[in-house]
Every structure is written in structure tokens, then in C-alpha cells.
Amino acid sequence: TQSTWGEESGMVISLLSLLVLGRRAPPSGLSVSSSGLPDSVKDLYHSTEEIWAGLEGMAPTCQYLSSENYNDGSYATKVFTLHDPQATISHRLFVTFGIHGREYISPETAFRLARIVCQSEYRAQSIFGTQIASILASTSITFVPVVNVAGRQKVVSGASCVDQRKNARNVDINRNFDAYWGEQAGPNDETYPGTNAMSEPETQMIKKIAEQLKPQAYLDIHSGDAGMGWVYGYNPNHTPANEYIMRNLTFIANKDVFGGEVWIGRLSIMGGAQAYTSHGCSSDYMFDKQSAIYSGTWEVYSQTPGTQKALKAKAVSLAATSESSNSQQVESKTLSQATLALVPQPEAPSASVSSESHLSDSDCFAFFNPVSKEQYEFTVTHWADAILSLAKHMPEWIK
């Protein structure tokens, strides 16, 4: 099913209206192809157009997938929803991917999420492969696979690593939301927030979809670190309402997919000694202004030595025991708030790279994205599963 979002189309809504780590410098010497990607991965990653076409191509034969166009006259992207159209949906999860153009692995995770739902080959690789129907019978997953279309084009054109983060107007979309807006950064800085809050077409798009969808949960998917953060991003000392719910849902997803090896906590302390605040970020906005009960930012890939190895070892261990996922879910659900506060979390990795401003094209890509097929496959499959875990458990925790 396809229709159009946007002011020019009168905001025609079909299905959606009814669904009321640390960082280190990457290896140098990777040659870059005409696509702007290292030669070693140019056949692994997809262009924006290929992701859109691949998703739209699945929709006619996948009962769970519908597509929407968004176009406000100056900015266009595509919106997709995974759900059972025959079911009465009680919970709505909204996920944005690719807010920062250089983080190519984020939209790839969106693509894999849909493939797990719609294609048996990929469903067989998911720990939730046999549970897709039951998950989508109660929770819909609406997602924008590529938010920052212009930022990804900058990767292709060879713009600086800093500019690849930002949109066509050189604004950091994830500092432009109307929530504690006012990042102290100038137009040449990578966190430049724009001239005023919500000045960018991408933030307006997310606002419009959220107002129509009214999601109980929101995720923004990034890369460059490894962690599952929830609000607040602007201040580590601001205790959010519903933190018990957010901690539990994150703990369960982490346990289900990674054996508890991924760092979890408030977004503003992710990264340990190198943690930074993010004024005007999407997750704070969705929590405060759109009333999401769960609102988080997940970082799905880190170059830190040992991080991916440790996660993979845990995932393999979990997969070896067919009943491990169910038993872990029952155990984690019974944890009290006091107990969860004492659960030891993996130490947030500390960064050793303070700025990406001097990275070459190939080093910039490798800083934020896997450059081997093994790392790529692990990342997209397991983080898509983590999103499915959140969707699965939302009805248990969000009443």
C-alpha cells in the first residue's frame, strides 16, 4: 500500500492514520570508489535509492509491509510500516534511521529489519523469526529508513567527515529539535543546531509523523559507539518519568540479543569519560513534546577493539541454546526497580578520538561503519533483532 505524507498532498494518511563505546581511529589506506565508499564495501552497502526500491519492492508480496511517500515541496523521503493489517494494533513504535548521513549502517539496519519480517532467508537468521506474526499483531513499527538524504549524498560527493554528518543546510538534524535546543556550536561545527529549533525540513517531517502516529515508543538509530541509551541526552542529572519502564525494556532487549553485554543507561552518560550532552536531540523531543513513554537513542556499531568480538561471542552463546531467549525474558521481567538499579553494566567505553574533522573519506566511513562482511552481517541482524525485542515487549510494560 502506498500513499503520500506532506503538506502539498494535504497530509494524505492511509494505514498510519488507522494505527492510532568508545571510538578509535580506523585503519588507514582503504581506497575509495566513485560511490564515496571504500572499495572493499561498495558492493555490501546500498544507496538511498536502492534501499527505498528494495523496501517498496517487498511491499506488494509482504502482508506486513506498507509504504508511504513524504514530500513537503522542498524535502522528500519515504516512510514504511511493519504491522499486521488484520489485527487491532495497541502499541506503536516509531524508529528513525540515518539522521547523520555518514552513518550508513543505520539505514542498512532498517533494510535488514524489513527483510527479516518479509523474507524467509533473513527471517531464519533472526532469533524472533518464528514470532514475527505475534509481535506485529500487537505492535506496529513505523520507520524512516533514511532521514538525512542530503547527508548521504555528501558521502558520495566526498564532502568532509564533519559535513557528512549534517543536512543540505549544514545543520546537525539531531541538535535541531525543540527540546532543550541551543547547542553552543557555529555553522562550521559538526553539532551546529541551526538558526532556531525545528528550522529544518527533516525535523518537521519527524514532528508531523509523530503527531499523526502518536507512538508510545521511539528509537533513533546511530553508529560510532555501542550502547542503548534512553533520555535525557541534554543533562545526565535530569531523571525522566517512566525511567523504570525504559530501563526494563532496554535491559530485556539487551539480554535477549546480546546477553547483556551492551552498555545501557541515560544517553548523556554513554561513552564514559568522553560522554557529551546533546541539546535539541530527537529522543528528548519525542519524550517531552510527543509524549513517548519510551524514548531512546541506540548506537549500533563501535570500532573499539574487542567490542564486536565480545558481542558476537555472547550472541553465539545465546543462539546455541534454543530456549535461552524465553528464559531470560521471564527472569528479567521479575527484576524489581531496586534490583535493576544494582545490575552491573559493561563500562561505557571511553573515546580516544576527540574530533572527526581531519579524517579522510575512507577513514570517516570506517570510523562509523563495519568494513567487513562479517561485521556488517552481525550488526544489521542483531540490532534489527533488538528492535523486534523492544516491539515484542512493549505491550507488557507500556499499559
Coordinates of C-alpha atoms in Angstrom, one line a residue:
T1 CA 0.0 0.0 0.0
Q2 CA 1.4 3.4 -0.9
S3 CA 0.2 7.0 -0.2
T4 CA 1.8 10.3 0.5
W5 CA 2.8 12.4 3.5
G6 CA 3.4 16.1 3.2
E7 CA 1.7 19.5 3.2
E8 CA 1.3 19.6 -0.6
S9 CA -0.7 16.4 -0.6
G10 CA -2.8 17.6 2.3
M11 CA -1.1 15.0 4.6
V12 CA -2.9 12.1 3.0
I13 CA -2.5 9.3 5.5
S14 CA -3.7 5.8 4.9
L15 CA -2.6 3.0 7.2
L16 CA -0.7 5.2 9.6
S17 CA -3.8 7.2 10.4
L18 CA -5.5 4.0 11.4
L19 CA -2.7 2.9 13.7
V20 CA -4.0 5.5 16.2
L21 CA 31.6 2.9 23.1
G22 CA 34.1 4.1 22.6
R23 CA 35.8 5.3 19.4
R24 CA 39.2 4.9 18.0
A25 CA 40.9 5.9 14.7
P26 CA 40.0 3.3 12.0
P27 CA 42.6 1.6 9.8
S28 CA 44.0 3.9 7.1
G29 CA 44.7 3.0 3.5
L30 CA 41.2 1.9 2.3
S31 CA 40.8 3.0 -1.3
V32 CA 37.5 4.8 -2.1
S33 CA 35.3 4.1 -5.1
S34 CA 33.2 6.6 -7.1
S35 CA 30.3 5.9 -4.7
G36 CA 32.2 7.5 -1.9
L37 CA 32.5 4.2 -0.1
P38 CA 35.7 2.2 0.4
D39 CA 36.2 -0.3 -2.4
S40 CA 36.0 -3.2 0.0
V41 CA 32.4 -2.5 0.9
K42 CA 30.9 -0.8 -2.1
D43 CA 29.0 -4.0 -3.0
L44 CA 27.9 -4.5 0.5
Y45 CA 26.1 -1.2 1.3
H46 CA 23.2 0.2 -0.6
S47 CA 22.5 3.7 -1.9
T48 CA 19.5 5.6 -0.7
E49 CA 17.6 4.8 -3.9
E50 CA 18.4 1.1 -3.6
I51 CA 17.1 1.0 0.0
W52 CA 13.9 2.7 -1.0
A53 CA 13.5 0.5 -4.1
G54 CA 14.2 -2.7 -2.1
L55 CA 11.7 -1.8 0.5
E56 CA 9.0 -0.8 -1.9
G57 CA 9.7 -3.9 -4.0
M58 CA 9.0 -6.1 -1.0
A59 CA 5.7 -4.4 -0.1
P60 CA 3.4 -6.0 -2.8
T61 CA 4.2 -9.5 -1.6
C62 CA 4.7 -8.9 2.1
Q63 CA 1.5 -8.7 4.1
Y64 CA 3.2 -6.9 6.9
L65 CA 4.9 -4.0 5.0
S66 CA 3.3 -0.8 3.7
S67 CA 5.0 2.3 2.2
E68 CA 4.3 6.0 2.3
N69 CA 5.8 8.9 0.5
Y70 CA 6.7 12.1 2.4
N71 CA 7.1 15.3 0.4
D72 CA 6.7 18.9 1.7
G73 CA 7.8 20.5 -1.6
S74 CA 11.4 21.0 -0.5
Y75 CA 12.3 17.7 1.1
A76 CA 11.3 14.2 0.2
T77 CA 11.8 10.8 1.8
K78 CA 9.9 7.6 2.4
V79 CA 8.1 6.1 5.4
F80 CA 7.4 2.4 6.0
T81 CA 5.2 0.5 8.5
L82 CA 5.5 -3.1 9.6
H83 CA 2.3 -4.4 11.1
D84 CA -0.5 -6.9 10.7
P85 CA -3.2 -5.1 8.8
Q86 CA -5.8 -7.5 10.0
A87 CA -5.0 -7.1 13.7
T88 CA -6.1 -4.4 16.2
I89 CA -2.8 -2.6 16.9
S90 CA -2.4 -1.5 20.5
H91 CA 1.1 -0.2 20.5
R92 CA 3.1 1.9 18.1
L93 CA 6.9 2.1 17.8
F94 CA 8.4 4.9 15.7
V95 CA 12.1 4.4 14.5
T96 CA 14.3 6.9 12.6
F97 CA 17.4 5.8 10.8
G98 CA 20.2 7.8 9.1
I99 CA 19.8 11.2 10.8
H100 CA 23.6 11.5 10.3
G101 CA 24.5 10.9 6.7
R102 CA 27.9 9.3 7.3
E103 CA 26.3 6.5 9.5
Y104 CA 25.5 4.2 6.6
I105 CA 25.0 1.2 8.8
S106 CA 21.9 2.8 10.4
P107 CA 19.7 2.6 7.2
E108 CA 21.2 -0.8 6.5
T109 CA 19.7 -1.9 9.8
A110 CA 16.3 -0.6 8.7
F111 CA 16.6 -2.6 5.5
R112 CA 17.5 -5.7 7.3
L113 CA 14.6 -5.3 9.8
A114 CA 12.1 -5.3 6.9
R115 CA 13.9 -8.3 5.3
I116 CA 13.7 -10.3 8.5
V117 CA 9.9 -9.6 8.6
C118 CA 9.3 -10.2 4.9
Q119 CA 11.8 -12.7 3.5
S120 CA 12.3 -16.2 4.8
E121 CA 16.0 -16.2 4.1
Y122 CA 16.6 -13.4 6.6
R123 CA 13.9 -14.5 9.0
A124 CA 15.7 -17.7 9.5
Q125 CA 18.7 -15.7 10.8
S126 CA 16.6 -13.9 13.4
I127 CA 16.0 -15.1 17.0
F128 CA 12.5 -13.8 16.5
G129 CA 11.9 -15.4 13.2
T130 CA 9.0 -17.6 14.4
Q131 CA 7.4 -14.8 16.4
I132 CA 7.0 -12.1 13.7
A133 CA 3.3 -12.6 13.3
S134 CA 2.6 -12.4 17.1
I135 CA 4.8 -9.3 17.5
L136 CA 3.2 -7.4 14.7
A137 CA -0.3 -8.4 15.7
S138 CA 0.0 -6.0 18.7
T139 CA 2.8 -3.6 17.9
S140 CA 3.4 -1.6 14.7
I141 CA 6.8 -0.4 13.7
T142 CA 6.8 2.7 11.6
F143 CA 10.2 3.7 10.4
V144 CA 12.0 6.3 8.2
P145 CA 15.0 4.4 6.8
V146 CA 16.8 7.5 5.5
V147 CA 16.2 10.8 7.3
N148 CA 19.2 12.7 6.1
V149 CA 19.1 12.1 2.4
A150 CA 21.4 15.1 1.7
G151 CA 24.0 13.9 4.2
R152 CA 24.3 10.6 2.5
Q153 CA 24.8 12.4 -0.8
K154 CA 27.7 14.2 0.8
V155 CA 29.4 10.9 1.4
V156 CA 29.2 10.2 -2.4
S157 CA 30.4 13.6 -3.3
G158 CA 33.4 13.5 -1.0
A159 CA 32.4 16.2 1.5
S160 CA 34.4 16.4 4.8
C161 CA 33.6 14.0 7.5
V162 CA 32.1 16.8 9.6
D163 CA 29.8 17.9 6.7
Q164 CA 28.7 14.3 6.1
R165 CA 27.0 14.4 9.5
K166 CA 24.8 17.4 8.6
N167 CA 22.0 18.1 6.2
A168 CA 21.9 20.2 3.0
R169 CA 21.9 23.4 5.0
N170 CA 24.8 22.1 7.1
V171 CA 22.7 21.8 10.2
D172 CA 23.0 18.8 12.6
I173 CA 19.5 17.5 12.5
N174 CA 20.0 15.8 15.9
R175 CA 20.6 19.2 17.5
N176 CA 17.7 21.0 15.8
F177 CA 14.7 19.6 17.8
D178 CA 12.6 21.7 20.1
A179 CA 13.8 20.2 23.3
Y180 CA 16.5 22.0 25.3
W181 CA 17.6 23.5 22.0
G182 CA 20.7 25.8 21.9
E183 CA 23.8 23.7 21.3
Q184 CA 26.8 26.1 21.6
A185 CA 28.2 25.5 18.1
G186 CA 28.8 27.5 15.0
P187 CA 28.0 26.8 11.3
N188 CA 31.4 25.1 10.8
D189 CA 31.0 22.8 13.8
E190 CA 29.5 19.3 13.4
T191 CA 26.9 19.9 16.0
Y192 CA 25.6 23.2 14.6
P193 CA 21.9 23.4 15.7
G194 CA 20.6 25.8 13.1
T195 CA 19.2 29.3 13.5
N196 CA 16.3 28.1 15.6
A197 CA 14.6 25.0 16.8
M198 CA 12.7 22.9 14.2
S199 CA 14.1 25.0 11.4
E200 CA 14.9 22.0 9.2
P201 CA 12.6 20.0 6.9
E202 CA 13.8 16.7 8.5
T203 CA 12.8 17.7 12.0
Q204 CA 9.5 19.0 10.7
M205 CA 8.9 15.6 8.9
I206 CA 9.5 13.7 12.2
K207 CA 7.2 16.1 14.0
K208 CA 4.4 15.6 11.6
I209 CA 4.7 11.8 11.6
A210 CA 4.8 11.7 15.4
E211 CA 1.7 13.9 15.7
Q212 CA -0.2 11.6 13.4
L213 CA 1.1 8.3 14.7
K214 CA 1.2 9.1 18.4
P215 CA 3.8 6.4 19.2
Q216 CA 4.2 5.1 22.7
A217 CA 7.9 4.3 22.0
Y218 CA 10.6 6.0 19.8
L219 CA 14.1 4.9 18.8
D220 CA 16.8 6.9 16.9
I221 CA 19.4 4.6 15.4
H222 CA 23.0 5.8 15.2
S223 CA 26.6 4.4 14.9
G224 CA 30.1 5.3 16.2
D225 CA 29.6 3.9 19.6
A226 CA 28.0 0.8 21.1
G227 CA 25.2 1.4 23.6
M228 CA 21.5 1.5 24.3
G229 CA 20.6 4.9 25.7
W230 CA 17.4 6.5 26.9
V231 CA 16.6 10.1 27.8
Y232 CA 17.8 12.5 28.7
G233 CA 20.5 13.5 26.2
Y234 CA 20.9 17.1 27.3
N235 CA 21.5 16.6 31.0
P236 CA 22.7 13.5 32.9
N237 CA 21.2 14.7 36.1
H238 CA 17.6 15.0 34.8
T239 CA 15.7 11.9 35.9
P240 CA 13.0 11.1 33.3
A241 CA 9.5 10.0 34.2
N242 CA 9.0 6.3 33.2
E243 CA 12.7 5.5 33.7
Y244 CA 11.8 2.2 35.3
I245 CA 9.9 1.2 32.1
M246 CA 12.7 2.4 29.8
R247 CA 15.4 0.6 31.8
N248 CA 13.4 -2.6 31.9
L249 CA 12.6 -2.7 28.2
T250 CA 16.2 -1.8 27.3
F251 CA 17.5 -4.4 29.8
I252 CA 15.4 -7.1 28.2
A253 CA 16.3 -6.3 24.6
N254 CA 20.0 -6.3 25.6
K255 CA 19.6 -9.6 27.4
D256 CA 17.6 -11.2 24.6
V257 CA 20.0 -10.3 21.8
F258 CA 23.4 -9.6 23.3
G259 CA 23.4 -11.5 26.6
G260 CA 23.5 -8.2 28.5
E261 CA 26.9 -7.2 27.0
V262 CA 25.9 -3.8 25.5
W263 CA 26.1 -0.7 27.7
I264 CA 22.7 0.7 28.8
G265 CA 21.8 3.9 30.6
R266 CA 20.9 7.5 30.1
L267 CA 22.1 8.8 26.8
S268 CA 24.0 11.7 28.3
I269 CA 26.5 9.4 30.0
M270 CA 27.0 7.0 27.1
G271 CA 30.8 7.0 26.3
G272 CA 32.1 7.1 29.9
A273 CA 34.8 9.8 30.3
Q274 CA 34.1 11.0 26.7
A275 CA 30.3 11.3 27.2
Y276 CA 28.7 14.5 25.9
T277 CA 25.4 16.2 26.2
S278 CA 23.1 16.7 23.2
H279 CA 20.8 19.7 23.4
G280 CA 18.0 19.5 20.9
C281 CA 18.2 15.8 20.2
S282 CA 15.4 13.7 18.7
S283 CA 14.9 11.4 21.7
D284 CA 14.5 14.2 24.2
Y285 CA 12.0 15.9 21.8
M286 CA 9.9 12.7 21.4
F287 CA 9.8 12.2 25.1
D288 CA 8.9 15.7 26.2
K289 CA 7.0 17.1 23.3
Q290 CA 5.4 14.0 21.7
S291 CA 4.7 12.1 25.0
A292 CA 6.5 8.9 24.1
I293 CA 6.7 6.7 27.1
Y294 CA 9.9 5.1 25.9
S295 CA 12.4 7.3 24.0
G296 CA 15.9 6.3 23.3
T297 CA 19.0 6.5 21.1
W298 CA 20.8 3.3 20.2
E299 CA 24.4 3.3 18.8
V300 CA 24.8 0.1 16.9
Y301 CA 28.5 0.0 15.9
S302 CA 31.8 0.8 17.6
Q303 CA 35.3 0.4 16.2
T304 CA 36.6 -0.2 19.8
P305 CA 38.8 -3.3 19.8
G306 CA 37.0 -6.2 21.5
T307 CA 33.6 -4.7 21.5
Q308 CA 32.2 -6.5 18.4
K309 CA 34.1 -9.7 19.4
A310 CA 32.5 -9.7 22.9
L311 CA 29.0 -9.1 21.5
K312 CA 29.4 -11.8 18.9
A313 CA 30.6 -14.3 21.4
K314 CA 27.6 -13.6 23.6
A315 CA 25.2 -13.8 20.7
V316 CA 26.6 -17.1 19.5
S317 CA 26.3 -18.5 23.1
L318 CA 22.6 -17.4 23.2
A319 CA 21.8 -18.9 19.8
A320 CA 23.3 -22.2 20.9
T321 CA 20.5 -22.6 23.5
S322 CA 17.1 -22.5 21.8
E323 CA 15.2 -21.8 25.0
S324 CA 17.6 -19.1 26.3
S325 CA 15.7 -16.2 25.0
N326 CA 12.4 -17.1 26.7
S327 CA 14.1 -18.0 30.0
Q328 CA 16.0 -14.7 30.0
Q329 CA 12.8 -12.7 29.3
V330 CA 11.0 -14.3 32.2
E331 CA 13.9 -13.7 34.6
S332 CA 14.4 -10.0 33.6
K333 CA 10.7 -9.2 33.8
T334 CA 10.7 -10.2 37.5
L335 CA 13.6 -7.8 38.4
S336 CA 12.5 -5.1 40.8
Q337 CA 13.3 -1.4 40.3
A338 CA 15.8 -1.6 43.2
T339 CA 17.4 -4.7 41.8
L340 CA 17.8 -3.2 38.3
A341 CA 19.5 -0.2 39.8
L342 CA 22.2 -2.5 41.1
V343 CA 22.7 -4.5 37.9
P344 CA 26.3 -4.1 36.8
Q345 CA 26.5 -2.7 33.3
P346 CA 29.5 -3.0 31.0
E347 CA 31.6 0.1 31.5
A348 CA 30.8 2.7 28.9
P349 CA 33.8 2.8 26.6
S350 CA 35.9 5.9 26.6
A351 CA 36.8 7.6 23.4
S352 CA 40.3 8.3 22.2
V353 CA 39.4 10.3 19.2
S354 CA 38.1 13.8 20.0
S355 CA 37.2 15.0 16.6
E356 CA 36.4 13.6 13.2
S357 CA 37.2 16.8 11.3
H358 CA 40.5 15.5 9.9
L359 CA 39.5 12.0 8.9
S360 CA 39.9 11.1 5.2
D361 CA 36.9 9.8 3.3
S362 CA 37.8 6.1 3.8
D363 CA 38.7 6.6 7.5
C364 CA 35.5 8.5 8.1
F365 CA 33.4 5.7 6.7
A366 CA 35.3 3.0 8.6
F367 CA 35.0 5.0 11.8
F368 CA 31.2 4.7 11.8
N369 CA 30.5 1.6 9.8
P370 CA 31.7 -2.0 9.6
V371 CA 34.1 -2.6 6.7
S372 CA 33.9 -6.4 6.6
K373 CA 31.0 -8.6 5.6
E374 CA 31.1 -10.5 8.9
Q375 CA 30.9 -7.3 11.0
Y376 CA 28.2 -5.9 8.7
E377 CA 26.0 -9.1 8.9
F378 CA 26.4 -9.3 12.7
T379 CA 25.5 -5.6 13.2
V380 CA 22.4 -5.4 11.0
T381 CA 20.9 -8.7 12.0
H382 CA 21.4 -8.4 15.8
W383 CA 20.3 -4.8 16.1
A384 CA 17.2 -5.5 13.9
D385 CA 16.5 -8.2 16.4
A386 CA 17.0 -5.8 19.3
I387 CA 14.3 -3.5 17.7
L388 CA 12.0 -6.5 17.4
S389 CA 12.6 -7.4 21.1
L390 CA 11.5 -3.9 22.1
A391 CA 8.4 -4.1 19.9
K392 CA 7.6 -7.5 21.4
H393 CA 7.8 -6.4 25.0
M394 CA 6.1 -3.0 24.7
P395 CA 2.6 -4.4 25.5
E396 CA 4.0 -6.0 28.7
W397 CA 5.5 -2.8 30.1
I398 CA 3.6 0.1 28.5
K399 CA -0.1 0.0 29.5

